[in-house]
CSV table of C-alpha atoms in Angstrom, one decimal:
chain,number,residue,atom,x,y,z
A,1,UNK,CA,270.9,188.4,166.0
A,2,UNK,CA,273.9,185.7,167.4
A,3,UNK,CA,275.0,184.6,163.8
A,4,UNK,CA,275.9,187.8,162.1
A,5,UNK,CA,279.1,186.3,160.9
A,6,UNK,CA,277.2,183.5,159.4
A,7,UNK,CA,276.7,185.2,156.1
A,8,UNK,CA,277.2,182.5,153.0
A,9,UNK,CA,279.9,185.3,151.3
A,10,UNK,CA,281.6,184.5,154.8
A,11,UNK,CA,281.0,181.1,155.2
A,12,UNK,CA,282.2,180.4,151.6
A,13,UNK,CA,285.5,182.2,152.5
A,14,UNK,CA,286.0,180.3,155.4
A,15,UNK,CA,285.5,177.1,153.2
A,16,UNK,CA,288.1,178.0,150.6
A,17,UNK,CA,290.6,179.0,153.5
A,18,UNK,CA,290.0,175.3,154.7
A,19,UNK,CA,291.1,174.2,151.3
A,20,UNK,CA,295.1,173.8,150.8
A,21,UNK,CA,296.9,176.6,149.0
A,22,UNK,CA,298.3,174.3,146.4
A,23,UNK,CA,294.7,174.3,144.9
A,24,UNK,CA,293.1,176.9,142.3
A,25,UNK,CA,290.4,178.5,144.8
A,26,UNK,CA,290.2,181.2,142.3
A,27,UNK,CA,286.4,182.2,141.1
A,28,UNK,CA,285.4,180.0,138.3
A,29,UNK,CA,287.7,177.0,139.5
A,30,UNK,CA,286.3,173.7,140.4
A,31,UNK,CA,287.1,174.6,144.2
A,32,UNK,CA,285.3,177.7,144.2
A,33,UNK,CA,282.3,176.6,142.3
A,34,UNK,CA,281.8,173.4,144.2
A,35,UNK,CA,281.9,175.4,147.5
A,36,UNK,CA,279.9,178.0,146.6
A,37,UNK,CA,276.3,176.3,146.9
A,38,UNK,CA,277.0,174.8,149.9
A,39,UNK,CA,278.0,178.2,151.6
A,40,UNK,CA,274.7,179.6,150.4
A,41,UNK,CA,272.6,176.5,152.0
A,42,UNK,CA,274.5,176.4,155.2
A,43,UNK,CA,274.1,180.4,155.3
A,44,UNK,CA,270.3,179.6,154.9
A,45,UNK,CA,270.5,177.0,157.6
A,46,UNK,CA,271.6,179.7,160.4
A,47,UNK,CA,269.5,182.1,159.3
A,48,UNK,CA,266.6,179.6,160.2
A,49,UNK,CA,268.8,178.7,163.7
A,50,UNK,CA,268.6,182.2,164.3
A,51,UNK,CA,265.2,182.4,163.9
A,52,UNK,CA,264.5,179.3,165.9
A,53,UNK,CA,266.9,181.0,168.9
A,54,UNK,CA,264.3,183.8,168.9
A,55,UNK,CA,261.2,181.5,169.6
A,56,UNK,CA,262.5,180.0,172.4
A,57,UNK,CA,262.3,183.1,174.0
A,58,UNK,CA,258.7,185.1,174.9
A,59,UNK,CA,259.5,188.6,174.4
A,60,UNK,CA,260.7,187.5,170.5
A,61,UNK,CA,258.6,184.4,170.0
A,62,UNK,CA,255.0,184.1,168.4
A,63,UNK,CA,252.4,181.7,167.5
A,64,UNK,CA,252.0,178.0,168.7
A,65,UNK,CA,256.0,178.6,170.3
A,66,UNK,CA,254.9,181.6,172.4
A,67,UNK,CA,251.6,179.2,173.3
A,68,UNK,CA,254.8,176.6,174.1
A,69,UNK,CA,256.5,178.7,176.4
A,70,UNK,CA,253.2,180.1,178.4
A,71,UNK,CA,251.3,176.6,178.8
A,72,UNK,CA,253.8,175.6,181.9
A,73,UNK,CA,253.0,178.5,183.4
A,74,UNK,CA,249.5,177.8,183.3
A,75,UNK,CA,248.9,180.8,180.6
A,76,UNK,CA,246.8,179.1,177.7
A,77,UNK,CA,246.1,181.3,174.6
A,78,UNK,CA,241.9,182.6,175.2
A,79,UNK,CA,240.1,181.1,172.6
A,80,UNK,CA,237.8,182.6,170.2
A,81,UNK,CA,233.8,182.8,171.7
A,82,UNK,CA,231.0,182.7,169.3
A,83,UNK,CA,228.8,185.6,169.2
A,84,UNK,CA,225.1,185.3,170.2
A,85,UNK,CA,221.9,186.8,170.0
A,86,UNK,CA,218.1,186.2,169.1
A,87,UNK,CA,216.3,186.3,166.0
A,88,UNK,CA,213.0,186.8,165.1
A,89,UNK,CA,211.0,184.9,162.7
A,90,UNK,CA,208.1,185.1,160.2
A,91,UNK,CA,206.2,183.0,157.8
A,92,UNK,CA,203.3,180.9,157.1
A,93,UNK,CA,201.9,179.1,160.0
A,94,UNK,CA,202.7,175.9,160.7
A,95,UNK,CA,206.2,175.9,158.9
A,96,UNK,CA,209.0,174.4,160.7
A,97,UNK,CA,212.7,175.9,161.1
A,98,UNK,CA,214.9,173.0,162.3
A,99,UNK,CA,217.8,173.6,164.5
A,100,UNK,CA,220.9,174.5,162.9
A,101,UNK,CA,219.3,176.8,159.9
A,102,UNK,CA,221.5,178.8,158.8
A,103,UNK,CA,220.9,183.0,158.4
A,104,UNK,CA,223.2,185.6,157.2
A,105,UNK,CA,223.8,188.9,157.1
A,106,UNK,CA,223.3,190.9,153.5
A,107,UNK,CA,225.8,194.2,153.7
A,108,UNK,CA,229.3,193.5,152.7
A,109,UNK,CA,230.7,190.5,153.2
A,110,UNK,CA,228.3,187.9,154.6
A,111,UNK,CA,228.6,186.5,158.3
A,112,UNK,CA,226.7,183.4,158.5
A,113,UNK,CA,224.7,182.3,162.0
A,114,UNK,CA,222.6,178.9,163.2
A,115,UNK,CA,219.4,178.8,164.9
A,116,UNK,CA,219.6,177.0,167.9
A,117,UNK,CA,216.6,175.3,168.9
A,118,UNK,CA,213.4,174.5,166.8
A,119,UNK,CA,210.3,176.1,166.1
A,120,UNK,CA,207.3,175.9,164.3
A,121,UNK,CA,206.0,179.1,163.0
A,122,UNK,CA,202.6,180.3,164.4
A,123,UNK,CA,200.4,184.0,163.3
A,124,UNK,CA,202.7,185.7,165.5
A,125,UNK,CA,206.7,186.3,165.0
A,126,UNK,CA,209.0,183.4,166.7
A,127,UNK,CA,211.7,184.4,168.7
A,128,UNK,CA,215.1,181.7,168.7
A,129,UNK,CA,218.6,182.1,169.9
A,130,UNK,CA,221.1,181.8,167.8
A,131,UNK,CA,225.3,182.0,167.1
A,132,UNK,CA,227.6,182.9,165.0
A,133,UNK,CA,228.8,179.7,162.8
A,134,UNK,CA,232.2,181.1,162.9
A,135,UNK,CA,233.9,182.0,166.7
A,136,UNK,CA,235.3,185.5,166.3
A,137,UNK,CA,234.2,189.5,166.4
A,138,UNK,CA,232.7,189.6,163.4
A,139,UNK,CA,229.7,187.6,164.5
A,140,UNK,CA,229.0,190.7,166.9
A,141,UNK,CA,226.5,192.5,164.5
A,142,UNK,CA,224.1,195.6,165.0
A,143,UNK,CA,220.7,195.4,165.3
A,144,UNK,CA,218.9,194.6,161.9
A,145,UNK,CA,221.8,193.6,160.1
A,146,UNK,CA,220.8,189.6,160.0
A,147,UNK,CA,217.9,190.0,157.8
A,148,UNK,CA,217.9,186.8,155.5
A,149,UNK,CA,218.0,183.1,155.4
A,150,UNK,CA,221.3,181.3,153.5
A,151,UNK,CA,220.1,179.8,150.2
A,152,UNK,CA,218.2,176.4,150.6
A,153,UNK,CA,214.5,175.2,151.1
A,154,UNK,CA,213.2,178.0,153.1
A,155,UNK,CA,214.9,181.0,151.5
A,156,UNK,CA,212.1,183.8,150.3
A,157,UNK,CA,209.6,182.0,152.2
A,158,UNK,CA,210.8,183.0,155.7
A,159,UNK,CA,212.1,186.4,157.1
A,160,UNK,CA,214.3,186.5,159.4
A,161,UNK,CA,215.7,189.9,161.8
A,162,UNK,CA,217.7,190.5,164.6
A,163,UNK,CA,216.0,193.4,166.5
A,164,UNK,CA,218.6,193.4,169.5
A,165,UNK,CA,223.0,193.8,168.3
A,166,UNK,CA,224.6,190.3,169.2
A,167,UNK,CA,227.1,190.0,171.8
A,168,UNK,CA,229.9,187.9,173.1
A,169,UNK,CA,232.1,187.5,169.7
A,170,UNK,CA,235.6,187.5,170.7
A,171,UNK,CA,238.3,186.8,168.2
A,172,UNK,CA,241.3,184.2,169.6
A,173,UNK,CA,243.8,185.9,172.1
A,174,UNK,CA,246.6,187.6,170.1
A,175,UNK,CA,250.3,187.5,170.8
A,176,UNK,CA,250.6,190.7,172.3
A,177,UNK,CA,248.1,189.7,174.9
A,178,UNK,CA,249.5,186.2,175.7
A,179,UNK,CA,252.5,187.7,176.4
A,180,UNK,CA,251.6,190.4,178.5
A,181,UNK,CA,249.4,188.5,180.7
A,182,UNK,CA,252.4,185.7,180.7
A,183,UNK,CA,254.6,188.7,182.4
A,184,UNK,CA,251.6,189.8,184.7
A,185,UNK,CA,251.8,186.0,186.0
A,186,UNK,CA,255.4,186.1,186.8
A,187,UNK,CA,255.9,189.7,187.6
A,188,UNK,CA,252.8,190.3,190.1
A,189,UNK,CA,252.3,186.8,192.0
A,190,UNK,CA,249.2,185.7,193.4
A,191,UNK,CA,247.9,183.8,196.0
A,192,UNK,CA,245.5,183.4,198.8
A,193,UNK,CA,243.3,185.6,197.0
A,194,UNK,CA,245.2,188.7,196.9
A,195,UNK,CA,244.1,191.6,194.1
A,196,UNK,CA,246.6,190.1,191.9
A,197,UNK,CA,244.6,186.8,192.0
A,198,UNK,CA,241.5,188.1,191.0
A,199,UNK,CA,243.0,190.0,188.8
A,200,UNK,CA,244.6,187.1,187.2
A,201,UNK,CA,241.5,185.2,187.2
A,202,UNK,CA,239.4,187.9,185.5
A,203,UNK,CA,242.3,187.7,182.8
A,204,UNK,CA,241.9,184.2,182.3
A,205,UNK,CA,238.4,185.0,180.1
A,206,UNK,CA,237.9,185.5,176.5
A,207,UNK,CA,236.9,188.9,175.6
A,208,UNK,CA,238.5,190.9,179.2
A,209,UNK,CA,241.5,192.8,178.4
A,210,UNK,CA,241.9,194.6,181.0
A,211,UNK,CA,240.9,194.1,184.8
A,212,UNK,CA,241.3,196.7,188.0
A,213,UNK,CA,240.1,195.0,191.7
A,214,UNK,CA,239.4,196.7,194.5
A,215,UNK,CA,239.7,194.8,197.9
A,216,UNK,CA,237.4,195.9,200.7
A,217,UNK,CA,235.8,198.3,198.5
A,218,UNK,CA,232.2,197.8,200.6
A,219,UNK,CA,233.9,197.2,203.9
A,220,UNK,CA,235.3,193.8,205.0
A,221,UNK,CA,235.7,190.7,202.9
A,222,UNK,CA,234.3,192.5,199.8
A,223,UNK,CA,235.9,192.9,196.8
A,224,UNK,CA,235.0,194.7,193.1
A,225,UNK,CA,236.5,193.4,190.1
A,226,UNK,CA,236.0,196.0,187.2
A,227,UNK,CA,236.6,194.9,183.4
A,228,UNK,CA,237.7,196.3,180.3
A,229,UNK,CA,237.7,194.2,177.4
A,230,UNK,CA,240.3,193.9,174.5
A,231,UNK,CA,239.2,197.2,173.0
A,232,UNK,CA,239.5,199.2,176.4
A,233,UNK,CA,235.5,199.3,176.3
A,234,UNK,CA,233.1,197.9,179.0
A,235,UNK,CA,232.6,194.5,177.8
A,236,UNK,CA,229.6,193.0,176.5
A,237,UNK,CA,227.3,191.7,179.5
A,238,UNK,CA,227.7,187.9,178.4
A,239,UNK,CA,231.8,188.1,178.9
A,240,UNK,CA,231.2,190.2,182.3
A,241,UNK,CA,228.5,187.1,183.4
A,242,UNK,CA,231.4,184.6,182.1
A,243,UNK,CA,234.4,186.5,184.2
A,244,UNK,CA,232.1,187.1,187.2
A,245,UNK,CA,231.0,183.0,187.2
A,246,UNK,CA,234.9,182.2,186.5
A,247,UNK,CA,236.2,184.3,189.6
A,248,UNK,CA,233.4,182.6,191.6
A,249,UNK,CA,234.5,179.3,190.4
A,250,UNK,CA,238.2,180.7,191.7
A,251,UNK,CA,238.0,182.7,194.7
A,252,UNK,CA,238.6,181.5,198.2
A,253,UNK,CA,235.8,181.1,200.5
A,254,UNK,CA,234.9,184.1,202.4
A,255,UNK,CA,234.3,187.2,199.8
A,256,UNK,CA,231.5,188.7,198.3
A,257,UNK,CA,232.6,189.6,195.1
A,258,UNK,CA,231.2,192.3,192.9
A,259,UNK,CA,232.5,191.7,189.3
A,260,UNK,CA,231.0,194.9,186.8
A,261,UNK,CA,232.1,196.3,183.5
A,262,UNK,CA,234.1,199.9,183.6
A,263,UNK,CA,231.3,202.4,183.5
A,264,UNK,CA,232.1,204.4,180.0
A,265,UNK,CA,232.2,208.0,180.0
A,266,UNK,CA,231.9,209.8,176.6
A,267,UNK,CA,234.6,212.1,175.5
A,268,UNK,CA,232.6,214.8,173.3
A,269,UNK,CA,234.7,216.8,171.4
A,270,UNK,CA,233.7,220.2,169.4
A,271,UNK,CA,235.8,222.4,167.2
A,272,UNK,CA,236.1,224.4,163.8
A,273,UNK,CA,238.4,223.2,161.2
A,274,UNK,CA,240.5,224.9,158.7
A,275,UNK,CA,240.5,222.1,156.4
A,276,UNK,CA,243.8,221.2,153.6
A,277,UNK,CA,243.3,221.8,150.3
A,278,UNK,CA,240.9,218.6,148.6
A,279,UNK,CA,239.9,217.2,152.0
A,280,UNK,CA,236.5,217.3,153.7
A,281,UNK,CA,235.2,217.1,157.3
A,282,UNK,CA,234.3,213.7,156.8
A,283,UNK,CA,237.8,212.9,156.1
A,284,UNK,CA,239.2,215.1,158.8
A,285,UNK,CA,236.8,213.5,161.5
A,286,UNK,CA,237.7,209.8,160.7
A,287,UNK,CA,241.2,210.2,160.7
A,288,UNK,CA,240.7,212.4,164.1
A,289,UNK,CA,238.5,209.8,165.7
A,290,UNK,CA,241.2,207.0,164.8
A,291,UNK,CA,243.8,209.4,166.7
A,292,UNK,CA,241.6,210.1,170.1
A,293,UNK,CA,240.6,206.2,170.0
A,294,UNK,CA,244.0,205.4,170.4
A,295,UNK,CA,244.7,207.9,173.0
A,296,UNK,CA,241.9,207.3,174.9
A,297,UNK,CA,242.7,203.3,175.3
A,298,UNK,CA,246.6,204.4,176.2
A,299,UNK,CA,244.6,206.1,179.8
A,300,UNK,CA,242.6,203.4,180.2
A,301,UNK,CA,242.8,202.2,183.8
A,302,UNK,CA,246.3,204.0,183.7
A,303,UNK,CA,245.5,208.1,184.0
A,304,UNK,CA,242.3,209.2,184.9
A,305,UNK,CA,242.8,212.7,183.5
A,306,UNK,CA,241.6,213.2,179.9
A,307,UNK,CA,243.7,216.1,178.6
A,308,UNK,CA,242.6,219.5,177.1
A,309,UNK,CA,246.2,220.0,175.7
A,310,UNK,CA,246.3,216.6,174.4
A,311,UNK,CA,243.4,216.6,172.3
A,312,UNK,CA,244.4,220.0,170.9
A,313,UNK,CA,247.5,218.3,169.8
A,314,UNK,CA,245.7,215.0,168.3
A,315,UNK,CA,243.5,217.7,166.0
A,316,UNK,CA,247.3,219.5,165.1
A,317,UNK,CA,248.3,215.6,163.8
A,318,UNK,CA,245.3,215.1,161.6
A,319,UNK,CA,246.7,215.3,158.2
A,320,UNK,CA,243.5,216.7,156.4
A,321,UNK,CA,243.4,220.0,158.6
A,322,UNK,CA,246.0,222.9,158.4
A,323,UNK,CA,244.1,224.9,161.5
A,324,UNK,CA,241.2,224.7,164.5
A,325,UNK,CA,239.4,226.7,166.7
A,326,UNK,CA,236.2,226.7,169.4
A,327,UNK,CA,237.6,223.3,170.9
A,328,UNK,CA,235.6,222.3,173.5
A,329,UNK,CA,235.7,219.0,175.3
A,330,UNK,CA,232.5,217.9,176.5
A,331,UNK,CA,231.2,221.8,176.1
A,332,UNK,CA,234.3,222.9,178.2
A,333,UNK,CA,237.9,223.8,178.0
A,334,UNK,CA,239.4,222.1,181.0
A,335,UNK,CA,240.5,218.9,181.9
A,336,UNK,CA,238.1,215.8,181.9
A,337,UNK,CA,238.5,213.7,185.1
A,338,UNK,CA,236.8,210.4,185.7
A,339,UNK,CA,237.0,208.2,188.4
A,340,UNK,CA,239.2,204.6,188.8
A,341,UNK,CA,236.5,202.3,188.0
A,342,UNK,CA,235.9,204.5,184.6
A,343,UNK,CA,236.7,204.5,181.1
A,344,UNK,CA,237.2,207.4,178.6
A,345,UNK,CA,235.7,206.3,175.4
A,346,UNK,CA,234.8,208.5,172.3
A,347,UNK,CA,231.5,210.2,171.9
A,348,UNK,CA,230.4,212.6,169.3
A,349,UNK,CA,232.8,214.4,167.1
A,350,UNK,CA,231.2,217.4,165.8
A,351,UNK,CA,233.2,219.5,163.0
A,352,UNK,CA,232.2,222.6,161.5
């Protein structure tokens, strides 16, 4: 803080010192009571001023104020994207399904979708494209979760199902990610289509959380860009395609570009547990998966070795268990080494 000495008490004392000593300044006096409220308000103003000061620097800024800092450097916040996919509709032949018909999930909090084309039903099921009504990761629903029309004229008449998961839904870029891209722009100068430039172009696409660039990976004038999403997983194909298209639009003439999602390597863990009193295997499993997920995220594009000893230490940190035995990782008891293009992700976790 820059205004530690501007507390209401210190400000009040300074105000009283500026009043003639001939005036009664004891607590309860007129001078004391008139200056006390002003000291409180001025102290509040200094508190807000300290907040404003912090908003002026990237590391302590947030929200729209961080955007004000980033935008002049050509690093705008990446917007949220709507999830898209295909919907299978069935119902009486001749029924018109207008464009913009609302669909929904029915488990938990409903997520709504709208059809993007008009269709007239026939004897066989009809397939139409649809997108989430609101942009964000919530629209990335699994297969079978969109299973009803929203209440309306066709509710109960037409059945609906998504036979494939919806892809592409991305939340608005976080402050943490935006700040990271700003620092990357400043600390890794991008120019004339160098490796930093390709990484910068990839990170400009919503849904891309990291990228690794391999110049001359397949001979001269070839470049490979390997992508991760915001959760350090292989991105949806729609996101990969968007990144590939953006790089093609920005890159210099000449190189042949290959843009792919990082191949995922499942890390399968098995162990025999001694549980704490009152705890269950499911509780221990969920706690361990959270720890393992964070650990594997920390390795993505940084460290190609998934260490057996580290995973053993994660088990010790699980609150629901006391001890373990027979720990294996991918059916072995050694470190797992992946390639520089791959990313390790949580596979199956089997506890007994």
